[in-house]
CSV table of C-alpha atoms in Angstrom, one decimal:
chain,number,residue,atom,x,y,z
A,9,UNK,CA,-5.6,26.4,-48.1
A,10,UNK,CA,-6.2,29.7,-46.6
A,11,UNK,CA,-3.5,31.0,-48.6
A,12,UNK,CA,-5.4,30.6,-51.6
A,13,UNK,CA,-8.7,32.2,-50.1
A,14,UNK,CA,-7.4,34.8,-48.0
A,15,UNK,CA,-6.6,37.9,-50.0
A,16,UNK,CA,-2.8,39.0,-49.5
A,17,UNK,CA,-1.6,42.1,-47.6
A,18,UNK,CA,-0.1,43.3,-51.2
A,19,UNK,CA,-3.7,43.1,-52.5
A,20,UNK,CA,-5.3,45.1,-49.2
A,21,UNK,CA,-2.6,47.8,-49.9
A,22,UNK,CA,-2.9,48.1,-53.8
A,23,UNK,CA,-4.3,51.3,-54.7
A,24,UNK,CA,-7.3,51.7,-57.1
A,25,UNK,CA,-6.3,53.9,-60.3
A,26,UNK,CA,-7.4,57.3,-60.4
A,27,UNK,CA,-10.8,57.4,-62.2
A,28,UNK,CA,-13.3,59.9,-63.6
A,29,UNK,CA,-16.2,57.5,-63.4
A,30,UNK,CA,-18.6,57.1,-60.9
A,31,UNK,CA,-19.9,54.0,-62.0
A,32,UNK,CA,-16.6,52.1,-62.3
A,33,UNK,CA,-15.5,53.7,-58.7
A,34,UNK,CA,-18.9,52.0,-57.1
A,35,UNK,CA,-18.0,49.2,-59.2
A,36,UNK,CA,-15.0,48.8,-57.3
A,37,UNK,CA,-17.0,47.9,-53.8
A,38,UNK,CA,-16.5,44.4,-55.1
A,39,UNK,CA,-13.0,44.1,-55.7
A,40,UNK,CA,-10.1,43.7,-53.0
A,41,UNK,CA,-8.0,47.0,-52.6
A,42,UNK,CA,-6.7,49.6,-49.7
A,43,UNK,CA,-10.0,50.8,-49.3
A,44,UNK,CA,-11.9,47.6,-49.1
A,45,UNK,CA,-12.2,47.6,-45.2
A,46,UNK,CA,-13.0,50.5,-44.8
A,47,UNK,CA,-15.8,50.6,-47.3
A,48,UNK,CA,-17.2,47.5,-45.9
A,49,UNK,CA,-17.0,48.4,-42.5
A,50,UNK,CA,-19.0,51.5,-42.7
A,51,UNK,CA,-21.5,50.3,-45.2
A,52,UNK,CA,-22.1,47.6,-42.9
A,53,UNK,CA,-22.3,49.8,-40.0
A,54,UNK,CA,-24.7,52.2,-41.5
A,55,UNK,CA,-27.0,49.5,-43.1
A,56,UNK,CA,-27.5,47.7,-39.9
A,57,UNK,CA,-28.2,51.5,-37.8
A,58,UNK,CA,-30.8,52.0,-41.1
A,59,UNK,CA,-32.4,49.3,-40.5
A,60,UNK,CA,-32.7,49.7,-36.3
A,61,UNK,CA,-34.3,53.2,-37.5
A,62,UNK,CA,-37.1,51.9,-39.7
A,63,UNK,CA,-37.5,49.3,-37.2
A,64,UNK,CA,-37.3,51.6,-34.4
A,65,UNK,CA,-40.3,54.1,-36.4
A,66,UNK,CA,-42.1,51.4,-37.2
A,67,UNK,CA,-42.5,49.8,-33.8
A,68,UNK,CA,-43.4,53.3,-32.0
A,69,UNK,CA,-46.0,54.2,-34.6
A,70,UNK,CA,-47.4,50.4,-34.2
A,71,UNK,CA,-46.9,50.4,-30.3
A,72,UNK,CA,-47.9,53.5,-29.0
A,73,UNK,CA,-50.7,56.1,-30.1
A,74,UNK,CA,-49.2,59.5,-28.4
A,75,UNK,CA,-47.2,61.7,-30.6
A,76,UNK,CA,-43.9,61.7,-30.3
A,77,UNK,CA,-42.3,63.3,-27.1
A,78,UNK,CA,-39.0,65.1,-27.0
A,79,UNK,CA,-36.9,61.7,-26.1
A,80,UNK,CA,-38.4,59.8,-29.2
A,81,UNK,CA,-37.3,62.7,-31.3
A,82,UNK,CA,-33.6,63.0,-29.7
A,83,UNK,CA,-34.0,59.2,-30.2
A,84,UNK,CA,-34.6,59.4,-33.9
A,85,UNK,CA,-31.9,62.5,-34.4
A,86,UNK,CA,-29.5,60.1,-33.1
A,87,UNK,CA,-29.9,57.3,-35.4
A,88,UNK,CA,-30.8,59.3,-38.3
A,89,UNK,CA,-27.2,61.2,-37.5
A,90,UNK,CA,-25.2,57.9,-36.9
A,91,UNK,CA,-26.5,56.3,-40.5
A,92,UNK,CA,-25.8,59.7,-41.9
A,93,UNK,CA,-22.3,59.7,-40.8
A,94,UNK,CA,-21.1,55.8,-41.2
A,95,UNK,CA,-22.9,56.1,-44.6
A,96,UNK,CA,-21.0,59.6,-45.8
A,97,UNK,CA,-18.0,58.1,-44.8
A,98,UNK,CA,-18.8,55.0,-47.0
A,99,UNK,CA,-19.4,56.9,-49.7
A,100,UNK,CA,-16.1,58.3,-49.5
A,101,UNK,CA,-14.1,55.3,-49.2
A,102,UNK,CA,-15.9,54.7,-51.7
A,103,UNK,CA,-15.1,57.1,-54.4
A,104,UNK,CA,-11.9,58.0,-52.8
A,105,UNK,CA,-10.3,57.5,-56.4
A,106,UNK,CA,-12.7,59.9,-57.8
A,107,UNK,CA,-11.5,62.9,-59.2
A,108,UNK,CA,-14.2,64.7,-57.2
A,109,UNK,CA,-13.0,62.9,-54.2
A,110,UNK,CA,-12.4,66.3,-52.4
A,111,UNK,CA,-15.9,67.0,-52.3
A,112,UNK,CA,-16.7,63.3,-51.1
A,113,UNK,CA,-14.2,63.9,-48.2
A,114,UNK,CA,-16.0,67.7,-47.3
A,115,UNK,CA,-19.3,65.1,-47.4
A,116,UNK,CA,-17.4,62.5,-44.9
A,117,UNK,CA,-16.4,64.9,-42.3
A,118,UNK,CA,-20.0,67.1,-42.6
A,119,UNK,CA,-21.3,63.6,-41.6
A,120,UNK,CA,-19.2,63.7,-38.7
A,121,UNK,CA,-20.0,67.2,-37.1
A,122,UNK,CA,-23.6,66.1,-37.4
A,123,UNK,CA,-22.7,62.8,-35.8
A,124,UNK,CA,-21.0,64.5,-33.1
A,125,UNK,CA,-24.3,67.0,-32.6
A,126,UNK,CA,-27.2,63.8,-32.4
A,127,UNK,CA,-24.8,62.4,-30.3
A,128,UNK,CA,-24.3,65.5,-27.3
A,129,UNK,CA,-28.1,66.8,-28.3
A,130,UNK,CA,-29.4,63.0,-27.5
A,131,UNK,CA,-27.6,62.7,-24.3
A,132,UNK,CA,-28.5,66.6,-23.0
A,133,UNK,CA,-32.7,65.8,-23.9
A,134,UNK,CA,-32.3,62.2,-21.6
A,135,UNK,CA,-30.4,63.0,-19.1
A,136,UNK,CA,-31.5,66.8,-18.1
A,137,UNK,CA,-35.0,66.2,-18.8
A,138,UNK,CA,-36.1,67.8,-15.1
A,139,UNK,CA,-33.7,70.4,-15.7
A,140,UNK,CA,-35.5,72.2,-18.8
A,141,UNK,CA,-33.5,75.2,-18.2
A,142,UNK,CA,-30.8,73.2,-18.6
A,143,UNK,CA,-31.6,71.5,-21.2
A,144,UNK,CA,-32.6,74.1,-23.6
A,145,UNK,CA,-29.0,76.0,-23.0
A,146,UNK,CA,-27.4,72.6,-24.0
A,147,UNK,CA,-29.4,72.7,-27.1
A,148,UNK,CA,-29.0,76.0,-28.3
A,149,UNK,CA,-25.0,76.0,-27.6
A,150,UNK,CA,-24.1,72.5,-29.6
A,151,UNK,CA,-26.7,73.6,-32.0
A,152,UNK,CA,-24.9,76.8,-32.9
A,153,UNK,CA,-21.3,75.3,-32.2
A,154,UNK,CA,-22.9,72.6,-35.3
A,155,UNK,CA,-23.9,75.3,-37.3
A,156,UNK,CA,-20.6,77.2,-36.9
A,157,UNK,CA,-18.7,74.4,-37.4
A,158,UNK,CA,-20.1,73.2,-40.9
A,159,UNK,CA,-19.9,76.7,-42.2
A,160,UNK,CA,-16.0,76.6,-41.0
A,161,UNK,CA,-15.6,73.3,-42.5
A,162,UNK,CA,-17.5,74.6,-46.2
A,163,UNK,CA,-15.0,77.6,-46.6
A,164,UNK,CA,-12.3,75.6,-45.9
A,165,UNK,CA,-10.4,76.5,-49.1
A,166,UNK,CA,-7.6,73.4,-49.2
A,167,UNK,CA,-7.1,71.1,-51.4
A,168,UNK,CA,-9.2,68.5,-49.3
A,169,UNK,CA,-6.9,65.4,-49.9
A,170,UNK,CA,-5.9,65.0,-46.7
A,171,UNK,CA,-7.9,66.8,-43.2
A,172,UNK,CA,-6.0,70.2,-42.7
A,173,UNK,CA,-5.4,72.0,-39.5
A,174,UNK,CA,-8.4,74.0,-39.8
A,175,UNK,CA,-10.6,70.9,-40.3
A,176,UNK,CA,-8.6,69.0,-37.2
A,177,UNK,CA,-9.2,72.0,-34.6
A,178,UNK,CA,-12.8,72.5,-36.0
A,179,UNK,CA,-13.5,68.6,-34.5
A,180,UNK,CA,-11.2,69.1,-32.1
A,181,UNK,CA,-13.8,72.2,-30.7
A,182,UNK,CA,-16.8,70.9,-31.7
A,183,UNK,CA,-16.0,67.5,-30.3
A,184,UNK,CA,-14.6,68.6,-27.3
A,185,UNK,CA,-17.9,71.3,-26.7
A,186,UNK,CA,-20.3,68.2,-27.1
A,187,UNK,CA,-18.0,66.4,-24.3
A,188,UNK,CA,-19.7,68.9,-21.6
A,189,UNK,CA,-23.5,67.8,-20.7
A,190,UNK,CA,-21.8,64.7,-20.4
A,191,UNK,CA,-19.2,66.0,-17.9
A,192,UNK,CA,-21.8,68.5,-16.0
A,193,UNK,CA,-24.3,65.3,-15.9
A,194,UNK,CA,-21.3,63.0,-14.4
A,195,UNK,CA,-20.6,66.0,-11.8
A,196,UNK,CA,-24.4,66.2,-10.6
A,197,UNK,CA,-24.3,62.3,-10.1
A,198,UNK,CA,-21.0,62.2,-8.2
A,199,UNK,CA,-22.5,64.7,-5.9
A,200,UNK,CA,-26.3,65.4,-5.8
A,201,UNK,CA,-28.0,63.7,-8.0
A,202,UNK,CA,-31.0,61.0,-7.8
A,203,UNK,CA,-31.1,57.5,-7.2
A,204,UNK,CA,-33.2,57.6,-10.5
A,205,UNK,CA,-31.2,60.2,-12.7
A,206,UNK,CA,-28.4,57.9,-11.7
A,207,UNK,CA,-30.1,54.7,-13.1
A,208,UNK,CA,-31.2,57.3,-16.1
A,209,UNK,CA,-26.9,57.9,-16.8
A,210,UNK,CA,-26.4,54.4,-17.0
A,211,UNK,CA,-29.9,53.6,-19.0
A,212,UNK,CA,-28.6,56.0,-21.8
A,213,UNK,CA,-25.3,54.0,-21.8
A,214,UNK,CA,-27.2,51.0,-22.8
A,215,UNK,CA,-29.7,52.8,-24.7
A,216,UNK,CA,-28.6,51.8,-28.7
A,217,UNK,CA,-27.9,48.3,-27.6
A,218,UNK,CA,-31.1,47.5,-25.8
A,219,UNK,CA,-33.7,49.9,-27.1
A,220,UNK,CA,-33.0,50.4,-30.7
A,221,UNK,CA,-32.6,46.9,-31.8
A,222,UNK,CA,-35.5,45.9,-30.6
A,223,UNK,CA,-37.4,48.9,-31.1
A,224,UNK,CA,-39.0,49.1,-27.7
A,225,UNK,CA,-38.5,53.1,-26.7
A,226,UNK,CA,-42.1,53.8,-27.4
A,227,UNK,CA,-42.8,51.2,-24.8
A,228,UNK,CA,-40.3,52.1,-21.8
């Protein structure tokens, strides 16, 4: 019975044809092909961080009077980042049989630097927030490493079929740069830091899971 239902691994492997059509590669979404999962899986993923977003908005404009503080708008950078990035790569899977697919791909991996940069700028803003100094150097660097980083990625002159060596080590930096608040803040708690900053690490942890999906930062 399942065999009849289930698609077969011939069918998750076969390749779409090459196409100059946008409409007939979006078309495709609904049939079953190499690129299936992966289109699903990051549509899926950036619908349901949409959604948390707008929910997220509209429970902190419905919940709370004050303007925005700095953590609600690392808050919102991060989700607005996270849906940027699943839904870039989406859109590449998407049209991956496009004959513009190179530019779709450039798309995909700008989504990831930005992802990458919400993700170090969100973490710096919560977890140095008595440390301003601090804080602001964090900003500025993985602001200009993102900055750098999408210019290196838009002269890139390969092809753009596959990720090139520039495009690997551009990540690689980037990725490893954002890694840093993270291992300075995991340093200060291992040796001097807080009872509360402490609670604060392991609150930001947790922070997407708990606080986003039910929209209740404005309240904490």
């Amino acid at each position: 019975m399942f065999a009849r239902v289930w698609p077969s691994s011939e069918a998750l492997l076969r390749p779409r044809d090459p196409s100059d059509s946008y409409f007939e590669a979006a078309k495709s979404v609904w049939w079953i092909h190499d690129e299936t999962l992966n289109i699903w899986s990051h549509l899926t993923a950036a619908a349901l961080l949409l959604a948390s977003t707008i929910r997220f908005i509209i429970r902190f404009y419905l919940c709370r009077e004050a303007s925005p503080t700095t953590s609600t708008w690392a808050i919102w950078i991060y989700l607005a980042t996270a849906t940027s990035c699943f839904f870039c790569s989406a859109l590449h899977h998407t049209l991956s049989n496009h004959s513009q697919t190179a530019f779709w791909l450039r798309m995909d991996h700008f989504g990831i630097t930005m992802f990458i940069w919400g993700s170090a700028l969100s973490f710096s803003v919560l977890c140095f927030t008595n440390h301003r100094t601090t804080q602001r150097a964090y900003l500025g660097v993985l602001t200009l490493s993102m900055i750098l980083s999408l210019s290196r990625l838009w002269q890139d002159t390969t092809h753009w079929t596959h990720p090139s060596r520039v495009v690997i080590f551009t990540h690689a930096a980037h990725g490893g740069l954002a890694t840093v608040p993270a291992l300075h803040f995991a340093s200060r708690i291992r040796s001097r830091a807080s009872k509360a900053e402490k609670r604060l690490f392991w609150s930001f942890l947790a922070l997407v899971v708990n606080r986003t999906r039910n929209g209740t930062w404005g309240n904490a």
